XYZ file of C-alpha atoms in Angstrom:
572
model
C -16.649 15.980 -39.885
C -18.631 12.491 -40.292
C -20.500 11.064 -37.428
C -17.642 8.435 -37.073
C -15.127 11.109 -36.723
C -17.099 12.901 -34.150
C -17.823 9.855 -32.317
C -13.729 9.164 -32.032
C -13.255 12.709 -30.992
C -15.845 12.559 -28.284
C -14.598 9.072 -27.346
C -11.063 10.289 -26.807
C -12.311 13.479 -25.066
C -14.570 11.004 -22.654
C -11.208 8.738 -22.122
C -8.815 11.839 -21.168
C -11.269 13.166 -18.881
C -12.100 10.030 -17.160
C -8.340 9.795 -16.608
C -8.489 13.114 -15.307
C -11.315 12.717 -12.646
C -9.443 9.506 -11.621
C -6.325 11.650 -10.871
C -8.766 14.095 -9.402
C -10.038 11.406 -6.796
C -6.293 10.058 -6.342
C -5.803 13.887 -5.254
C -8.731 13.889 -2.753
C -7.580 10.504 -1.475
C -4.032 11.706 -1.313
C -4.711 14.694 0.617
C -5.961 12.004 3.706
C -3.112 9.800 2.767
C -0.743 12.579 3.415
C -2.145 12.515 6.981
C -2.134 8.634 7.146
C 1.415 8.392 6.005
C 2.590 11.321 8.319
C 0.837 9.283 11.357
C 2.474 6.018 10.213
C 5.661 7.982 10.052
C 5.071 9.352 13.494
C 4.024 5.983 15.019
C 7.563 4.497 13.820
C 9.415 7.491 14.789
C 7.908 7.429 18.390
C 8.755 3.732 18.691
C 12.120 3.923 17.246
C 12.891 6.784 19.289
C 11.528 5.313 22.669
C 12.661 1.862 22.446
C 16.282 0.491 21.523
C 15.935 -1.553 18.275
C 16.984 -5.010 19.982
C 14.111 -4.169 22.428
C 11.329 -7.036 22.532
C 8.478 -4.536 22.515
C 10.006 -3.435 19.173
C 9.915 -6.777 17.688
C 6.616 -7.362 18.772
C 5.434 -4.135 17.328
C 7.047 -5.125 14.281
C 5.266 -8.636 14.223
C 1.942 -7.567 15.368
C 1.041 -4.631 13.496
C 3.315 -5.070 10.310
C 2.864 -8.859 10.137
C -0.116 -10.041 11.618
C -2.616 -7.048 11.143
C -0.929 -5.177 7.945
C 0.078 -8.301 6.111
C -2.106 -11.111 7.334
C -5.576 -9.652 8.403
C -6.316 -6.246 6.791
C -5.364 -6.591 3.564
C -6.941 -10.263 3.087
C -10.352 -9.029 4.318
C -9.966 -6.245 2.048
C -9.030 -8.096 -0.841
C -11.931 -10.712 -0.469
C -14.673 -8.471 -0.088
C -13.850 -5.376 -1.948
C -13.045 -6.874 -5.450
C -16.164 -9.050 -4.881
C -18.472 -6.248 -3.689
C -17.985 -3.078 -6.063
C -18.390 -4.791 -9.686
C -21.628 -6.519 -8.339
C -22.934 -3.517 -6.569
C -22.594 -1.489 -9.469
C -24.179 -4.206 -11.557
C -27.357 -4.270 -9.194
C -27.438 -0.805 -8.963
C -27.867 -0.289 -12.798
C -30.201 -3.614 -13.203
C -32.270 -3.260 -10.251
C -32.009 0.201 -8.542
C -30.106 1.622 -5.834
C -32.321 0.282 -3.533
C -31.512 -2.974 -4.177
C -28.085 -2.036 -4.648
C -28.099 -0.719 -0.832
C -29.842 -4.130 0.273
C -27.103 -6.194 -1.398
C -24.455 -3.722 0.165
C -25.948 -4.035 4.134
C -25.892 -8.212 3.770
C -22.254 -8.113 2.651
C -21.121 -5.844 5.231
C -22.828 -7.463 7.999
C -21.394 -10.700 6.773
C -18.065 -9.107 7.010
C -18.312 -7.572 10.558
C -19.592 -11.165 11.752
C -15.938 -12.259 10.340
C -14.421 -9.784 11.996
C -16.040 -10.928 15.470
C -14.213 -14.253 14.794
C -11.212 -13.248 13.692
C -11.252 -11.244 17.140
C -11.996 -14.519 19.122
C -9.285 -16.191 17.702
C -6.483 -13.897 18.359
C -7.772 -13.273 22.031
C -8.077 -16.809 22.482
C -5.126 -18.254 20.725
C -2.162 -15.735 21.014
C 0.133 -17.877 22.380
C -0.167 -20.606 19.530
C -0.566 -17.633 16.757
C 2.795 -16.129 17.762
C 4.509 -19.564 17.820
C 3.058 -20.439 14.238
C 4.205 -17.331 12.676
C 7.170 -16.575 14.460
C 8.991 -19.409 15.748
C 12.228 -17.891 16.009
C 11.347 -15.155 18.486
C 13.193 -15.708 22.029
C 11.138 -16.066 25.286
C 11.170 -12.375 25.577
C 9.976 -11.407 22.141
C 7.569 -14.406 22.066
C 6.114 -13.190 25.771
C 5.941 -9.492 24.439
C 4.141 -10.396 21.339
C 1.348 -12.385 23.101
C 0.696 -9.504 25.421
C 0.609 -6.934 22.346
C -1.729 -9.561 20.449
C -4.495 -9.072 23.419
C -4.011 -5.432 23.640
C -4.447 -4.791 19.801
C -7.249 -7.245 19.461
C -10.102 -4.751 20.288
C -8.697 -2.423 18.263
C -8.527 -4.399 15.261
C -12.067 -5.838 15.336
C -13.369 -2.022 15.180
C -10.828 -1.729 12.415
C -12.714 -4.458 10.606
C -15.862 -2.744 11.116
C -14.558 0.510 9.450
C -13.135 -1.447 6.682
C -16.559 -2.736 5.941
C -17.749 0.927 5.628
C -14.969 1.759 3.733
C -15.722 -0.689 1.079
C -19.510 0.659 0.554
C -17.922 4.489 0.365
C -15.409 3.319 -2.295
C -18.240 1.640 -4.126
C -19.884 5.148 -4.270
C -16.627 6.713 -5.048
C -16.969 8.571 -1.806
C -13.355 8.762 -0.353
C -13.223 11.462 2.195
C -14.616 10.011 5.182
C -12.911 6.624 5.408
C -9.444 7.977 4.419
C -9.674 11.058 6.951
C -10.959 8.258 9.475
C -7.619 6.314 8.858
C -5.503 9.706 9.026
C -7.052 9.952 12.749
C -6.348 6.702 13.857
C -2.606 6.908 12.776
C -1.950 10.371 14.110
C -3.894 9.534 17.298
C -1.867 6.526 17.884
C 1.592 8.393 17.162
C 0.289 10.958 19.857
C -1.147 8.458 22.156
C 2.291 6.512 22.373
C 4.476 9.806 22.884
C 1.738 10.659 25.636
C 1.983 7.325 27.436
C 5.499 6.517 26.935
C 7.260 9.913 27.429
C 4.922 11.899 29.395
C 3.234 9.386 31.541
C 6.316 7.001 31.771
C 4.023 4.022 30.849
C 5.737 2.715 28.116
C 5.505 -1.450 28.481
C 1.639 -1.039 27.212
C 1.649 2.167 25.309
C 1.853 0.522 21.748
C -1.056 -1.915 22.206
C -3.656 0.257 24.019
C -3.293 3.403 22.161
C -3.737 1.179 18.981
C -6.996 0.164 20.124
C -8.225 3.391 21.251
C -7.226 5.092 17.860
C -9.285 2.298 16.039
C -11.852 3.402 18.048
C -11.789 6.930 17.012
C -11.196 5.678 13.344
C -14.625 3.821 13.457
C -16.583 6.516 15.253
C -15.709 8.831 12.275
C -16.775 6.320 9.580
C -19.940 5.857 11.354
C -20.525 9.601 11.469
C -19.985 9.609 7.667
C -22.285 6.537 7.431
C -25.259 8.325 8.948
C -24.687 11.631 6.894
C -23.729 9.765 3.776
C -26.523 6.605 3.655
C -28.574 7.590 6.724
C -27.363 4.278 8.272
C -24.733 2.684 10.591
C -25.572 -0.672 11.350
C -26.289 -3.067 8.344
C -28.996 -5.241 10.065
C -29.682 -7.245 7.078
C -32.014 -10.094 6.146
C -28.926 -12.741 5.728
C -31.422 -15.405 4.600
C -33.164 -13.565 2.082
C -30.119 -11.903 0.911
C -28.229 -15.279 0.228
C -31.051 -16.709 -1.389
C -31.111 -13.484 -4.216
C -27.202 -12.615 -4.252
C -25.363 -15.183 -2.284
C -24.363 -17.545 -5.273
C -23.160 -14.456 -7.550
C -21.066 -13.186 -4.541
C -19.640 -16.657 -3.830
C -18.718 -17.379 -7.213
C -16.830 -13.972 -7.170
C -15.237 -14.674 -4.000
C -13.885 -18.109 -4.722
C -11.115 -17.139 -6.794
C -9.998 -14.738 -4.720
C -10.104 -16.784 -1.188
C -7.793 -19.347 -3.306
C -5.599 -16.440 -3.793
C -5.664 -15.356 -0.658
C -4.928 -18.586 1.080
C -2.007 -19.032 -0.996
C -0.761 -15.621 -0.320
C -1.093 -15.709 3.388
C 0.765 -19.469 3.165
C 3.841 -17.656 1.480
C 3.587 -15.122 4.305
C 3.685 -17.572 6.853
C 6.918 -19.137 5.284
C 8.478 -15.430 4.662
C 8.039 -14.583 8.523
C 9.301 -17.752 9.995
C 12.346 -17.670 8.433
C 12.553 -13.607 9.044
C 12.103 -14.556 12.675
C 15.220 -16.496 12.471
C 17.162 -13.457 11.693
C 19.116 -11.936 14.806
C 16.647 -9.389 16.383
C 18.178 -6.141 14.579
C 18.070 -7.653 11.371
C 14.331 -8.445 11.893
C 13.547 -4.873 12.867
C 15.570 -3.649 10.196
C 13.645 -5.359 7.310
C 10.480 -4.302 8.929
C 11.886 -0.549 9.178
C 12.834 -0.900 5.163
C 9.391 -2.059 4.389
C 7.886 0.964 6.276
C 9.900 3.406 4.331
C 9.048 1.931 1.006
C 5.611 1.336 2.052
C 5.189 5.380 1.970
C 5.615 5.400 -2.039
C 3.905 2.192 -2.541
C 0.610 3.596 -0.757
C 0.898 6.905 -2.477
C 1.376 5.360 -5.955
C 0.076 1.681 -5.636
C -2.570 1.037 -2.913
C -3.747 4.381 -3.158
C -4.249 4.034 -6.956
C -6.018 0.583 -6.145
C -8.703 2.111 -4.020
C -9.807 4.430 -6.465
C -8.974 2.506 -9.896
C -11.791 -0.319 -8.887
C -14.819 1.878 -8.491
C -13.846 4.121 -11.431
C -13.162 1.163 -13.773
C -16.410 -0.511 -12.729
C -18.333 2.704 -13.680
C -16.676 3.342 -16.616
C -17.292 -0.057 -18.275
C -20.982 -0.315 -17.516
C -21.287 3.167 -18.598
C -19.173 4.147 -21.584
C -17.977 1.005 -22.689
C -14.766 -1.108 -23.541
C -12.946 1.547 -25.405
C -12.983 3.995 -22.620
C -12.051 1.286 -20.311
C -8.973 0.571 -22.255
C -7.936 4.252 -22.551
C -8.198 4.907 -18.881
C -6.138 1.698 -18.161
C -3.217 3.045 -20.617
C -3.127 6.633 -19.467
C -3.128 5.456 -15.358
C -0.378 2.627 -16.625
C 1.787 5.219 -18.153
C 1.748 7.741 -15.496
C 2.689 5.236 -12.753
C 5.511 3.929 -14.234
C 6.691 7.583 -15.048
C 5.828 8.675 -11.216
C 7.825 5.361 -10.184
C 11.212 6.515 -11.131
C 12.007 9.263 -8.945
C 11.157 6.863 -6.055
C 13.234 4.185 -7.328
C 16.205 6.739 -7.721
C 15.815 7.973 -4.272
C 15.490 4.367 -2.710
C 18.723 3.262 -4.636
C 20.789 6.610 -4.297
C 19.748 7.939 -0.411
C 18.630 4.769 1.143
C 21.109 4.988 4.103
C 20.195 8.878 4.758
C 16.746 8.320 4.734
C 16.751 5.634 7.171
C 19.288 7.635 9.544
C 17.108 10.444 9.221
C 13.910 8.561 10.302
C 15.182 6.132 12.573
C 18.248 7.576 14.177
C 17.499 8.424 17.969
C 19.422 11.301 19.831
C 21.299 8.575 21.855
C 21.998 6.040 19.167
C 24.212 3.030 19.535
C 25.751 0.084 17.594
C 22.074 -1.523 17.243
C 20.702 1.722 15.592
C 23.388 1.948 13.138
C 23.152 -1.534 12.462
C 19.665 -0.936 11.678
C 20.080 1.928 9.208
C 22.812 0.244 7.595
C 20.809 -3.317 7.163
C 17.804 -1.296 6.383
C 19.443 0.569 3.671
C 20.447 -2.489 2.227
C 16.966 -3.938 2.190
C 15.377 -0.559 0.988
C 17.987 -0.985 -2.331
C 16.553 -4.457 -2.905
C 13.090 -3.779 -2.621
C 13.309 -0.887 -4.820
C 14.331 -3.202 -7.794
C 10.754 -4.430 -8.003
C 9.134 -1.188 -7.145
C 7.472 -0.389 -10.382
C 5.783 -3.935 -10.667
C 4.809 -3.839 -7.024
C 2.886 -0.597 -7.717
C 1.554 -1.670 -11.218
C -0.187 -4.640 -9.554
C -2.521 -2.224 -7.911
C -3.577 -1.265 -11.644
C -3.556 -4.841 -13.279
C -5.765 -6.077 -10.528
C -8.494 -3.536 -10.530
C -8.332 -3.836 -14.415
C -8.757 -7.608 -14.296
C -11.499 -7.518 -11.509
C -13.517 -4.554 -13.141
C -14.115 -6.979 -16.403
C -14.688 -9.964 -13.566
C -11.786 -12.010 -14.710
C -10.878 -13.087 -11.184
C -9.067 -16.531 -12.005
C -6.199 -15.128 -13.743
C -5.270 -12.790 -10.935
C -5.626 -15.850 -8.564
C -3.792 -18.404 -10.321
C -0.796 -16.347 -11.075
C -0.910 -14.985 -7.554
C -0.522 -18.863 -6.219
C 2.172 -19.080 -8.716
C 4.037 -16.223 -7.269
C 3.323 -17.329 -3.836
C 4.826 -21.046 -4.702
C 7.742 -19.380 -6.305
C 8.371 -17.336 -3.152
C 8.100 -20.056 -1.175
C 10.591 -22.149 -3.029
C 12.924 -19.163 -2.852
C 12.487 -18.819 0.718
C 13.159 -22.486 1.273
C 16.464 -22.248 -0.873
C 17.579 -19.197 1.425
C 16.834 -21.466 4.529
C 18.859 -24.364 3.031
C 21.750 -22.238 1.819
C 23.138 -22.700 5.606
C 23.655 -18.514 5.935
C 24.203 -17.476 9.491
C 21.535 -15.204 11.272
C 23.609 -11.673 10.541
C 24.256 -12.536 6.901
C 23.703 -9.623 4.471
C 22.918 -12.195 1.785
C 20.109 -13.573 3.693
C 18.873 -10.410 5.076
C 18.687 -9.349 1.273
C 17.124 -12.600 0.055
C 14.427 -12.032 2.572
C 13.660 -8.306 1.550
C 13.732 -9.680 -2.266
C 11.580 -12.385 -2.160
C 8.295 -10.271 -2.641
C 9.545 -8.141 -5.120
C 10.816 -11.002 -7.348
C 7.665 -12.729 -6.915
C 5.743 -9.437 -7.968
C 7.786 -9.239 -11.217
C 6.949 -12.778 -12.287
C 3.182 -12.289 -11.274
C 2.546 -8.760 -12.819
C 4.654 -9.051 -15.849
C 2.143 -12.110 -16.628
C -0.978 -10.035 -15.572
C 0.212 -7.027 -17.884
C 0.209 -9.713 -20.897
C -3.397 -10.961 -20.092
C -4.764 -7.722 -19.426
C -3.182 -6.633 -22.561
C -4.730 -9.691 -24.338
C -8.252 -9.250 -22.814
C -8.650 -5.192 -23.143
C -6.322 -4.485 -26.282
C -4.336 -2.169 -23.642
C -0.865 -1.032 -25.467
C -1.521 -2.650 -28.767
C 1.190 -3.486 -31.454
C 4.416 -1.892 -30.706
C 2.966 0.474 -28.048
C 4.289 -1.448 -24.693
C 7.668 -1.847 -26.182
C 7.829 1.583 -26.747
C 6.702 2.375 -23.515
C 9.308 -0.071 -21.722
C 12.164 1.649 -23.890
C 11.187 5.232 -23.176
C 10.640 4.601 -19.589
C 13.896 2.693 -19.192
C 15.919 5.515 -20.676
C 14.180 8.386 -18.455
C 14.989 5.977 -15.507
C 18.620 5.692 -16.477
C 18.976 9.802 -17.018
C 17.262 10.614 -13.858
C 19.248 7.989 -11.840
C 22.651 9.426 -13.379
C 21.803 12.717 -12.391
C 20.882 11.836 -8.980
C 24.055 9.603 -8.163
C 26.585 12.068 -9.547
C 24.838 14.918 -7.770
C 25.021 12.987 -4.340
C 28.391 11.908 -4.770
C 29.437 15.595 -5.277
C 27.623 16.580 -2.076
C 28.778 13.636 -0.046
C 32.228 14.937 -0.624
C 31.655 18.228 0.620
C 29.605 17.444 3.776
C 31.001 13.970 4.724
C 29.372 10.500 4.323
C 28.647 7.586 6.791
C 26.980 6.676 9.806
C 29.870 6.823 11.665
C 31.044 10.361 10.980
C 28.661 11.912 13.760
C 30.761 11.984 16.861
C 30.873 15.093 18.141
C 27.859 17.055 16.325
C 24.933 17.671 17.720
C 21.752 15.655 16.854
C 20.038 18.399 15.325
C 22.672 19.223 13.446
C 23.567 15.742 12.259
C 19.496 15.390 11.171
C 19.856 19.116 9.419
C 22.861 17.567 7.093
C 20.968 14.459 6.328
C 18.103 16.315 5.032
C 20.450 18.277 2.924
C 22.233 15.302 1.719
C 18.987 13.920 0.657
C 17.253 17.043 -0.461
C 19.673 18.729 -2.711
C 20.289 15.295 -4.910
C 16.752 14.936 -4.928
C 15.964 18.320 -6.365
C 18.660 17.785 -9.142
C 17.156 14.488 -9.630
C 13.647 16.101 -9.709
C 14.657 18.722 -12.794
C 16.602 15.876 -14.266
C 13.172 13.627 -14.557
C 10.921 16.365 -15.552
C 13.149 17.350 -18.335
C 13.678 13.888 -19.372
C 9.874 13.241 -19.184
C 9.106 16.053 -21.766
C 11.789 15.366 -24.159
C 10.638 12.011 -23.852
C 7.168 12.361 -25.289
C 5.376 12.186 -22.137
C 4.263 15.988 -21.797
C 0.640 15.318 -21.966
C 0.851 13.442 -18.906
C 2.701 16.081 -16.585
C -0.162 18.400 -17.951
C -2.863 16.079 -16.945
C -1.660 15.479 -13.552
C -1.376 19.405 -13.070
C -4.944 19.733 -14.425
C -6.075 17.113 -12.042
C -4.322 18.765 -8.773
C -5.397 22.137 -9.941
C -9.189 20.965 -10.332
C -8.907 18.645 -6.947
C -7.604 21.545 -4.793
C -10.781 23.365 -6.195
C -13.263 21.123 -5.043
C -14.578 20.868 -8.557
C -14.091 18.407 -11.711
C -11.043 18.335 -13.933
C -13.376 18.565 -17.113
C -16.387 20.745 -17.247
C -17.577 19.735 -20.862
C -20.665 17.828 -21.438
C -18.450 15.006 -22.649
C -16.831 14.560 -19.501
C -17.128 10.952 -17.874
């Protein structure tokens, strides 16, 4: 075989190995995220089974945690610091050595922690103004509960942002166990703390906020232990003046576009939640519960991939070249498109049963039944854009890894403006606060903007990296579409037949015990899902994606055994 032929084979082997190693990392992070998502569900179920959906405390939780922390603050800090830090850290490490890279890391982490202190001071000193700005439609009871909870959660948010800075450094070193096990400790500890204070100690009014702060302290302590064991330090304590003279401008150039995009996204979210707060209280909570439910697969297939992809792609580009970088992108995009199919099918077919299984409490009333029905509508609407929401978590790291910061920023701004105008149109439509059209529009605004943004980013990434050249992209779209239709058809027919046998509808539960009803719901979800899973595997196999299934199995087995997926010398 010629040298060029051997080189091509070796390149293909390294590309395949890189994809498998990414999925080994995904498997490692996924184990932790199983517990993170279990903890998140535990928190939501503890709240939904303790307070009625129309209780001001539930609105305060949905606003403070789901909106302020998880929509505004946490992702903003992460999406400014992480994409700028990891590629530059890898570049400095290669050019100037590990010691210089660690000095750079300490400086940026200290800046991030000081930023966290400023955010804490703002929330502690101006909670009333913040709630009025973001949730102007809240009534007085909802407003008062939100102000109280903001002050209770602010200390926890401060240490959460400290832990977030540690997470960024761990990711740069492709070390995922400590930061994500710390997240699992936080979520599970928070859920158990709510149950302890509200159910056993009968202190429900302040249970959510106080236990959140305590759980965040536990998360930060786990990260500190990991930092000391991995890097032999915990507090950065950098020379910020010297750091700025050496790396400040390079970092600012990368952060500038990210900051523009974040500001536009947060303006979009302000409009989104001001309109959502005008919904009646049950509808507001229904949309947030629906987002919580759909965030489970987004976390596993999207956010989880984003956390792993950027450090791997940056390392691959610097060590193995553009061709392997392209192969890695293609393999990951294809696999995630396929994995999103059963999630979309489950959301479309079993949305109402999923909402009832998770959020109906034993002494349900009309408010809880309405929450499930409205939440099911929101779940179905959100799922229509699910695949493109997930793929954003590949396209963004792919562009960041080649230091292309402005394309994601500009199209992020365009998508935010599109969503703002869409929401203004809804607000001007004269729909009532309990309108199903208004609820569906509020839920669909974000997925619709992701369709616009990520459709363009896919084309940009294709142009810059030659990803899916020629007719390959169109072949992917057609085959994935056919697999989705086949999977959805089997799922819907099976669910329809089972519902005729065991009954359907949330109101047909009178006279049945709570646990028996939950068991029936589990059957109505599980049996069609099993049939759907078999149909999906068969369709994927017949559709020509056998190698993706085999690769996932190998990665899972390798990750479970704690060894690399590829043992050959060519492994990346």
